[in-house]
mmCIF file of C-alpha atoms in Angstrom:
data_model
loop_
_atom_site.group_PDB
_atom_site.id
_atom_site.type_symbol
_atom_site.label_atom_id
_atom_site.label_comp_id
_atom_site.label_asym_id
_atom_site.label_seq_id
_atom_site.Cartn_x
_atom_site.Cartn_y
_atom_site.Cartn_z
ATOM 1 C CA MET A 9 36.220 15.782 29.861
ATOM 2 C CA ALA A 10 35.265 14.242 33.128
ATOM 3 C CA PHE A 11 32.061 12.932 31.372
ATOM 4 C CA THR A 12 30.429 12.372 28.063
ATOM 5 C CA ILE A 13 26.877 12.677 26.985
ATOM 6 C CA GLU A 14 25.835 10.682 23.849
ATOM 7 C CA LYS A 15 22.462 10.121 22.330
ATOM 8 C CA ARG A 16 21.943 6.798 20.747
ATOM 9 C CA ASP A 17 18.679 6.880 18.822
ATOM 10 C CA ASP A 18 16.109 7.530 21.560
ATOM 11 C CA ILE A 19 18.438 6.729 24.535
ATOM 12 C CA ILE A 20 20.800 9.230 26.152
ATOM 13 C CA ILE A 21 23.955 7.892 27.806
ATOM 14 C CA PHE A 22 25.891 9.687 30.501
ATOM 15 C CA GLU A 23 29.268 8.217 31.093
ATOM 16 C CA ILE A 24 31.528 9.323 33.923
ATOM 17 C CA ASN A 25 34.957 9.498 32.274
ATOM 18 C CA ARG A 26 37.689 9.385 34.899
ATOM 19 C CA PRO A 27 38.852 5.755 34.809
ATOM 20 C CA ALA A 28 42.287 6.525 36.097
ATOM 21 C CA ILE A 29 40.890 7.466 39.410
ATOM 22 C CA HIS A 30 37.981 4.885 39.401
ATOM 23 C CA ASN A 31 35.429 7.447 38.005
ATOM 24 C CA ALA A 32 35.291 9.459 41.091
ATOM 25 C CA ILE A 33 32.897 12.315 41.238
ATOM 26 C CA ASN A 34 34.209 15.957 41.168
ATOM 27 C CA GLY A 35 32.506 19.275 40.436
ATOM 28 C CA GLU A 36 32.824 18.823 36.719
ATOM 29 C CA VAL A 37 30.852 15.522 36.883
ATOM 30 C CA VAL A 38 28.214 17.138 38.971
ATOM 31 C CA GLU A 39 27.914 19.985 36.262
ATOM 32 C CA GLY A 40 27.663 17.102 33.717
ATOM 33 C CA PHE A 41 24.632 15.696 35.504
ATOM 34 C CA LYS A 42 23.072 19.145 35.302
ATOM 35 C CA GLN A 43 23.677 19.105 31.550
ATOM 36 C CA LEU A 44 22.045 15.612 31.349
ATOM 37 C CA VAL A 45 18.926 16.825 33.057
ATOM 38 C CA GLN A 46 18.594 19.834 30.820
ATOM 39 C CA LYS A 47 19.085 17.707 27.628
ATOM 40 C CA VAL A 48 16.211 15.379 28.666
ATOM 41 C CA LYS A 49 13.958 18.205 29.669
ATOM 42 C CA THR A 50 14.551 19.947 26.214
ATOM 43 C CA ASP A 51 14.444 16.870 23.914
ATOM 44 C CA ASN A 52 11.104 14.989 23.921
ATOM 45 C CA SER A 53 12.548 12.263 21.620
ATOM 46 C CA ILE A 54 14.678 10.788 24.544
ATOM 47 C CA LYS A 55 12.921 7.786 26.077
ATOM 48 C CA LEU A 56 15.487 6.385 28.320
ATOM 49 C CA ALA A 57 18.522 7.810 30.333
ATOM 50 C CA VAL A 58 21.533 5.625 31.060
ATOM 51 C CA ILE A 59 24.370 6.333 33.437
ATOM 52 C CA THR A 60 27.562 4.335 33.231
ATOM 53 C CA GLY A 61 31.284 4.533 33.822
ATOM 54 C CA ALA A 62 34.247 4.512 31.534
ATOM 55 C CA GLY A 63 36.594 1.516 31.397
ATOM 56 C CA GLU A 64 36.099 -2.109 32.516
ATOM 57 C CA LYS A 65 36.547 -1.986 36.193
ATOM 58 C CA THR A 66 34.569 0.775 37.949
ATOM 59 C CA PHE A 67 31.183 2.381 37.537
ATOM 60 C CA CYS A 68 31.889 5.041 40.076
ATOM 61 C CA SER A 69 33.882 5.068 43.382
ATOM 62 C CA GLY A 70 31.971 7.963 44.879
ATOM 63 C CA GLY A 71 33.304 11.355 45.751
ATOM 64 C CA ASP A 72 36.875 12.287 44.784
ATOM 65 C CA LEU A 73 38.503 12.261 48.242
ATOM 66 C CA SER A 74 41.611 14.253 46.888
ATOM 67 C CA VAL A 75 39.036 17.112 46.442
ATOM 68 C CA PHE A 76 36.410 16.479 49.049
ATOM 69 C CA HIS A 77 38.681 15.629 51.872
ATOM 70 C CA MET A 78 39.695 19.394 51.903
ATOM 71 C CA LEU A 79 36.229 20.126 53.332
ATOM 72 C CA LYS A 80 36.541 19.933 57.059
ATOM 73 C CA THR A 81 33.542 21.705 58.663
ATOM 74 C CA GLU A 82 29.843 20.795 58.740
ATOM 75 C CA LYS A 83 29.129 23.962 56.724
ATOM 76 C CA GLU A 84 31.620 23.142 54.102
ATOM 77 C CA ALA A 85 30.453 19.544 53.763
ATOM 78 C CA TYR A 86 26.731 20.673 53.572
ATOM 79 C CA ALA A 87 27.385 23.010 50.750
ATOM 80 C CA MET A 88 28.881 20.220 48.630
ATOM 81 C CA LEU A 89 26.548 17.476 49.689
ATOM 82 C CA SER A 90 23.344 19.508 49.368
ATOM 83 C CA GLU A 91 24.287 20.716 45.757
ATOM 84 C CA THR A 92 25.118 17.330 44.612
ATOM 85 C CA ALA A 93 22.014 15.783 46.179
ATOM 86 C CA GLN A 94 19.833 18.324 44.633
ATOM 87 C CA VAL A 95 21.218 17.638 41.126
ATOM 88 C CA LEU A 96 20.928 13.795 41.619
ATOM 89 C CA TYR A 97 17.243 14.257 42.820
ATOM 90 C CA GLU A 98 16.554 15.913 39.447
ATOM 91 C CA VAL A 99 18.217 12.902 37.811
ATOM 92 C CA ALA A 100 16.122 10.545 39.785
ATOM 93 C CA THR A 101 12.904 12.409 39.050
ATOM 94 C CA LEU A 102 13.405 12.702 35.283
ATOM 95 C CA ASP A 103 10.106 12.072 33.600
ATOM 96 C CA ILE A 104 11.633 9.040 31.749
ATOM 97 C CA PRO A 105 13.010 5.745 33.133
ATOM 98 C CA THR A 106 16.711 5.787 34.237
ATOM 99 C CA ILE A 107 19.060 2.898 34.021
ATOM 100 C CA ALA A 108 22.433 2.428 35.906
ATOM 101 C CA LEU A 109 24.578 0.420 33.608
ATOM 102 C CA LEU A 110 27.213 -0.858 36.002
ATOM 103 C CA ASN A 111 30.362 -1.749 34.094
ATOM 104 C CA GLY A 112 32.259 -2.319 37.282
ATOM 105 C CA THR A 113 32.437 -1.720 40.980
ATOM 106 C CA ALA A 114 30.178 0.938 42.627
ATOM 107 C CA VAL A 115 30.904 2.000 46.176
ATOM 108 C CA GLY A 116 30.055 4.875 48.443
ATOM 109 C CA GLY A 117 28.503 7.702 46.428
ATOM 110 C CA GLY A 118 28.742 5.501 43.356
ATOM 111 C CA CYS A 119 26.314 3.004 44.907
ATOM 112 C CA GLU A 120 24.110 5.974 45.727
ATOM 113 C CA ILE A 121 23.927 7.062 42.143
ATOM 114 C CA ALA A 122 23.199 3.518 41.009
ATOM 115 C CA THR A 123 20.407 3.192 43.613
ATOM 116 C CA LEU A 124 18.638 6.399 42.583
ATOM 117 C CA CYS A 125 18.066 4.876 39.088
ATOM 118 C CA ASP A 126 14.965 3.016 38.158
ATOM 119 C CA PHE A 127 16.976 -0.041 36.982
ATOM 120 C CA ARG A 128 20.520 -1.546 37.693
ATOM 121 C CA LEU A 129 22.170 -3.718 35.208
ATOM 122 C CA VAL A 130 25.314 -5.167 36.962
ATOM 123 C CA LYS A 131 28.302 -6.702 35.351
ATOM 124 C CA LYS A 132 28.954 -10.172 36.874
ATOM 125 C CA GLU A 133 32.360 -9.262 38.187
ATOM 126 C CA SER A 134 31.166 -6.073 39.805
ATOM 127 C CA LYS A 135 30.945 -5.501 43.679
ATOM 128 C CA CYS A 136 28.717 -2.800 45.033
ATOM 129 C CA GLY A 137 28.073 -1.394 48.447
ATOM 130 C CA PHE A 138 27.486 1.526 50.775
ATOM 131 C CA ILE A 139 30.968 1.834 52.378
ATOM 132 C CA GLN A 140 30.349 5.227 53.946
ATOM 133 C CA GLY A 141 30.069 3.785 57.418
ATOM 134 C CA LYS A 142 33.679 2.682 57.318
ATOM 135 C CA LEU A 143 34.604 6.360 56.887
ATOM 136 C CA GLY A 144 32.578 7.481 59.869
ATOM 137 C CA ILE A 145 29.681 8.964 57.896
ATOM 138 C CA THR A 146 26.386 8.030 56.489
ATOM 139 C CA SER A 147 25.334 8.188 52.792
ATOM 140 C CA GLY A 148 25.094 11.931 51.988
ATOM 141 C CA TRP A 149 23.659 12.276 48.459
ATOM 142 C CA GLY A 150 20.333 10.599 49.155
ATOM 143 C CA GLY A 151 21.347 6.990 48.816
ATOM 144 C CA GLY A 152 19.977 5.852 52.037
ATOM 145 C CA SER A 153 16.564 7.384 51.281
ATOM 146 C CA TYR A 154 16.483 5.902 47.705
ATOM 147 C CA LEU A 155 17.484 2.469 48.941
ATOM 148 C CA PHE A 156 14.422 2.313 51.254
ATOM 149 C CA GLU A 157 12.222 3.171 48.211
ATOM 150 C CA ARG A 158 13.470 0.306 46.212
ATOM 151 C CA GLY A 159 11.039 -2.266 47.352
ATOM 152 C CA MET A 160 13.747 -4.504 49.082
ATOM 153 C CA ARG A 161 13.001 -6.133 52.342
ATOM 154 C CA HIS A 162 13.717 -3.647 55.122
ATOM 155 C CA ASP A 163 16.331 -5.730 56.751
ATOM 156 C CA HIS A 164 18.307 -6.190 53.522
ATOM 157 C CA ALA A 165 18.303 -2.435 52.898
ATOM 158 C CA LEU A 166 19.483 -1.713 56.406
ATOM 159 C CA GLN A 167 21.991 -4.435 56.260
ATOM 160 C CA MET A 168 23.607 -2.916 53.117
ATOM 161 C CA LEU A 169 23.943 0.376 54.931
ATOM 162 C CA THR A 170 25.289 -0.745 58.254
ATOM 163 C CA GLU A 171 27.547 -3.519 57.144
ATOM 164 C CA ALA A 172 29.251 -1.019 54.817
ATOM 165 C CA VAL A 173 30.915 -3.432 52.635
ATOM 166 C CA PRO A 174 30.735 -4.301 48.852
ATOM 167 C CA TYR A 175 28.549 -7.315 47.836
ATOM 168 C CA THR A 176 28.817 -9.573 44.833
ATOM 169 C CA SER A 177 26.492 -9.083 41.867
ATOM 170 C CA ASP A 178 24.781 -12.474 42.511
ATOM 171 C CA TYR A 179 23.978 -11.492 46.121
ATOM 172 C CA LEU A 180 22.742 -8.050 45.013
ATOM 173 C CA LEU A 181 20.382 -9.737 42.595
ATOM 174 C CA SER A 182 19.122 -12.143 45.232
ATOM 175 C CA ILE A 183 18.146 -9.385 47.511
ATOM 176 C CA GLY A 184 16.477 -7.203 44.837
ATOM 177 C CA TRP A 185 18.968 -4.371 44.453
ATOM 178 C CA ALA A 186 20.356 -5.506 41.070
ATOM 179 C CA THR A 187 17.667 -5.642 38.364
ATOM 180 C CA GLU A 188 19.770 -8.035 36.146
ATOM 181 C CA VAL A 189 23.318 -9.435 36.124
ATOM 182 C CA TYR A 190 25.138 -9.490 32.861
ATOM 183 C CA GLU A 191 28.307 -10.804 31.204
ATOM 184 C CA GLY A 192 30.261 -9.432 28.297
ATOM 185 C CA ASP A 193 29.739 -6.075 26.638
ATOM 186 C CA LYS A 194 27.683 -3.637 28.571
ATOM 187 C CA TYR A 195 25.971 -2.012 25.542
ATOM 188 C CA SER A 196 24.940 -5.446 24.293
ATOM 189 C CA ALA A 197 23.439 -6.057 27.751
ATOM 190 C CA LEU A 198 21.760 -2.704 27.578
ATOM 191 C CA HIS A 199 20.202 -3.357 24.118
ATOM 192 C CA LYS A 200 18.965 -6.901 25.279
ATOM 193 C CA PHE A 201 17.352 -5.242 28.334
ATOM 194 C CA THR A 202 15.730 -2.213 26.649
ATOM 195 C CA GLU A 203 14.415 -4.163 23.690
ATOM 196 C CA LYS A 204 12.053 -5.952 26.052
ATOM 197 C CA MET A 205 10.610 -2.654 27.147
ATOM 198 C CA ILE A 206 7.923 -0.742 25.208
ATOM 199 C CA VAL A 207 10.286 1.868 24.193
ATOM 200 C CA PRO A 208 8.432 3.076 21.111
ATOM 201 C CA HIS A 209 5.598 4.198 23.400
ATOM 202 C CA ALA A 210 7.197 7.131 25.233
ATOM 203 C CA SER A 211 3.864 8.290 26.649
ATOM 204 C CA VAL A 212 3.443 5.049 28.444
ATOM 205 C CA LEU A 213 6.953 5.074 29.855
ATOM 206 C CA LYS A 214 6.465 8.647 31.167
ATOM 207 C CA ALA A 215 2.991 7.929 32.587
ATOM 208 C CA TYR A 216 4.433 5.127 34.726
ATOM 209 C CA LYS A 217 7.462 7.201 35.742
ATOM 210 C CA ARG A 218 5.098 9.929 36.849
ATOM 211 C CA GLN A 219 3.235 7.586 39.223
ATOM 212 C CA ALA A 220 6.571 6.797 40.972
ATOM 213 C CA ILE A 221 7.496 10.479 41.211
ATOM 214 C CA GLN A 222 3.943 11.285 42.641
ATOM 215 C CA LYS A 223 4.550 8.571 45.343
ATOM 216 C CA TRP A 224 7.972 10.251 46.238
ATOM 217 C CA GLU A 225 6.468 13.685 46.337
ATOM 218 C CA ASN A 226 3.554 12.334 48.572
ATOM 219 C CA THR A 227 6.134 10.804 50.996
ATOM 220 C CA GLN A 228 8.306 13.795 50.914
ATOM 221 C CA LEU A 229 11.316 12.040 49.560
ATOM 222 C CA TYR A 230 13.188 15.226 48.745
ATOM 223 C CA GLU A 231 12.784 16.459 52.305
ATOM 224 C CA ARG A 232 14.066 13.067 53.682
ATOM 225 C CA ILE A 233 17.020 13.410 51.397
ATOM 226 C CA MET A 234 17.915 16.763 52.778
ATOM 227 C CA GLU A 235 17.700 15.435 56.235
ATOM 228 C CA GLU A 236 20.094 12.753 55.277
ATOM 229 C CA VAL A 237 22.410 15.406 53.919
ATOM 230 C CA SER A 238 22.303 17.226 57.158
ATOM 231 C CA THR A 239 23.064 14.164 59.165
ATOM 232 C CA CYS A 240 26.097 13.283 56.985
ATOM 233 C CA SER A 241 27.400 16.915 57.243
ATOM 234 C CA ILE A 242 27.368 16.722 61.066
ATOM 235 C CA LEU A 243 29.303 13.463 61.008
ATOM 236 C CA TRP A 244 31.589 14.839 58.338
ATOM 237 C CA GLU A 245 33.061 17.337 60.796
ATOM 238 C CA GLN A 246 33.830 14.797 63.357
ATOM 239 C CA ASP A 247 37.425 13.647 63.979
ATOM 240 C CA GLU A 248 36.350 9.986 63.343
ATOM 241 C CA HIS A 249 35.554 10.762 59.796
ATOM 242 C CA HIS A 250 38.885 12.739 58.928
ATOM 243 C CA LYS A 251 40.964 10.026 60.661
ATOM 244 C CA ALA A 252 39.244 7.319 58.612
ATOM 245 C CA VAL A 253 39.758 9.223 55.302
ATOM 246 C CA ASP A 254 43.436 9.852 56.224
ATOM 247 C CA ALA A 255 44.006 6.178 56.897
ATOM 248 C CA PHE A 256 42.181 5.229 53.654
ATOM 249 C CA LEU A 257 44.374 7.559 51.536
ATOM 250 C CA LYS A 258 47.550 6.391 53.003
ATOM 251 C CA ARG A 259 46.796 2.723 52.003
#
């Protein structure tokens, strides 16, 4: 399986399980996110949702280029990007808090997935960044739109997108992208973080999450995400993107 979904007490944990290829996203993982959404919607006992990656090195490296590089045209790219963005928007707008438990590096689409979560717990050794610009495209799953919603200084958010490089965990903490930096076992760090929250009071957690969702709806976050998808799709078709990916795959 390319993913696992496990319920631990009142927390559901979604783990991307493709460590041999840096937990890259393919269609099966996207289907897994759909299952995650469905499970949360049908089980009122779940109070927190966690996304993590298998192994010790990588949270998620973004889209699986061996699959997605076969997409050449704007239309082909839009079909993939829009479907994934819609599923991830459902994850972002779950009625419970979401936590990205970063066990390792998160780049490209992996950084987008971490950004859409309400909290980001980042392993000390991890590096994270929006590297899409180095491949001649923008973020395409809504990551840029989510980033500007995170309460960071505008220039720090824009810097992350335009420099297109991974940053250290300490730097990400200093600019407000990382919620906490941890060392050691990821589940120990998760427990330490969640025990400080009022987890027994699910109605309180859901009420505050609803306030955030209402703000996103009022500011048309979904529509902005789909504009982001359209922009990425246009750039995807350009020769600059395909040449950059070819060079990356040949490294």
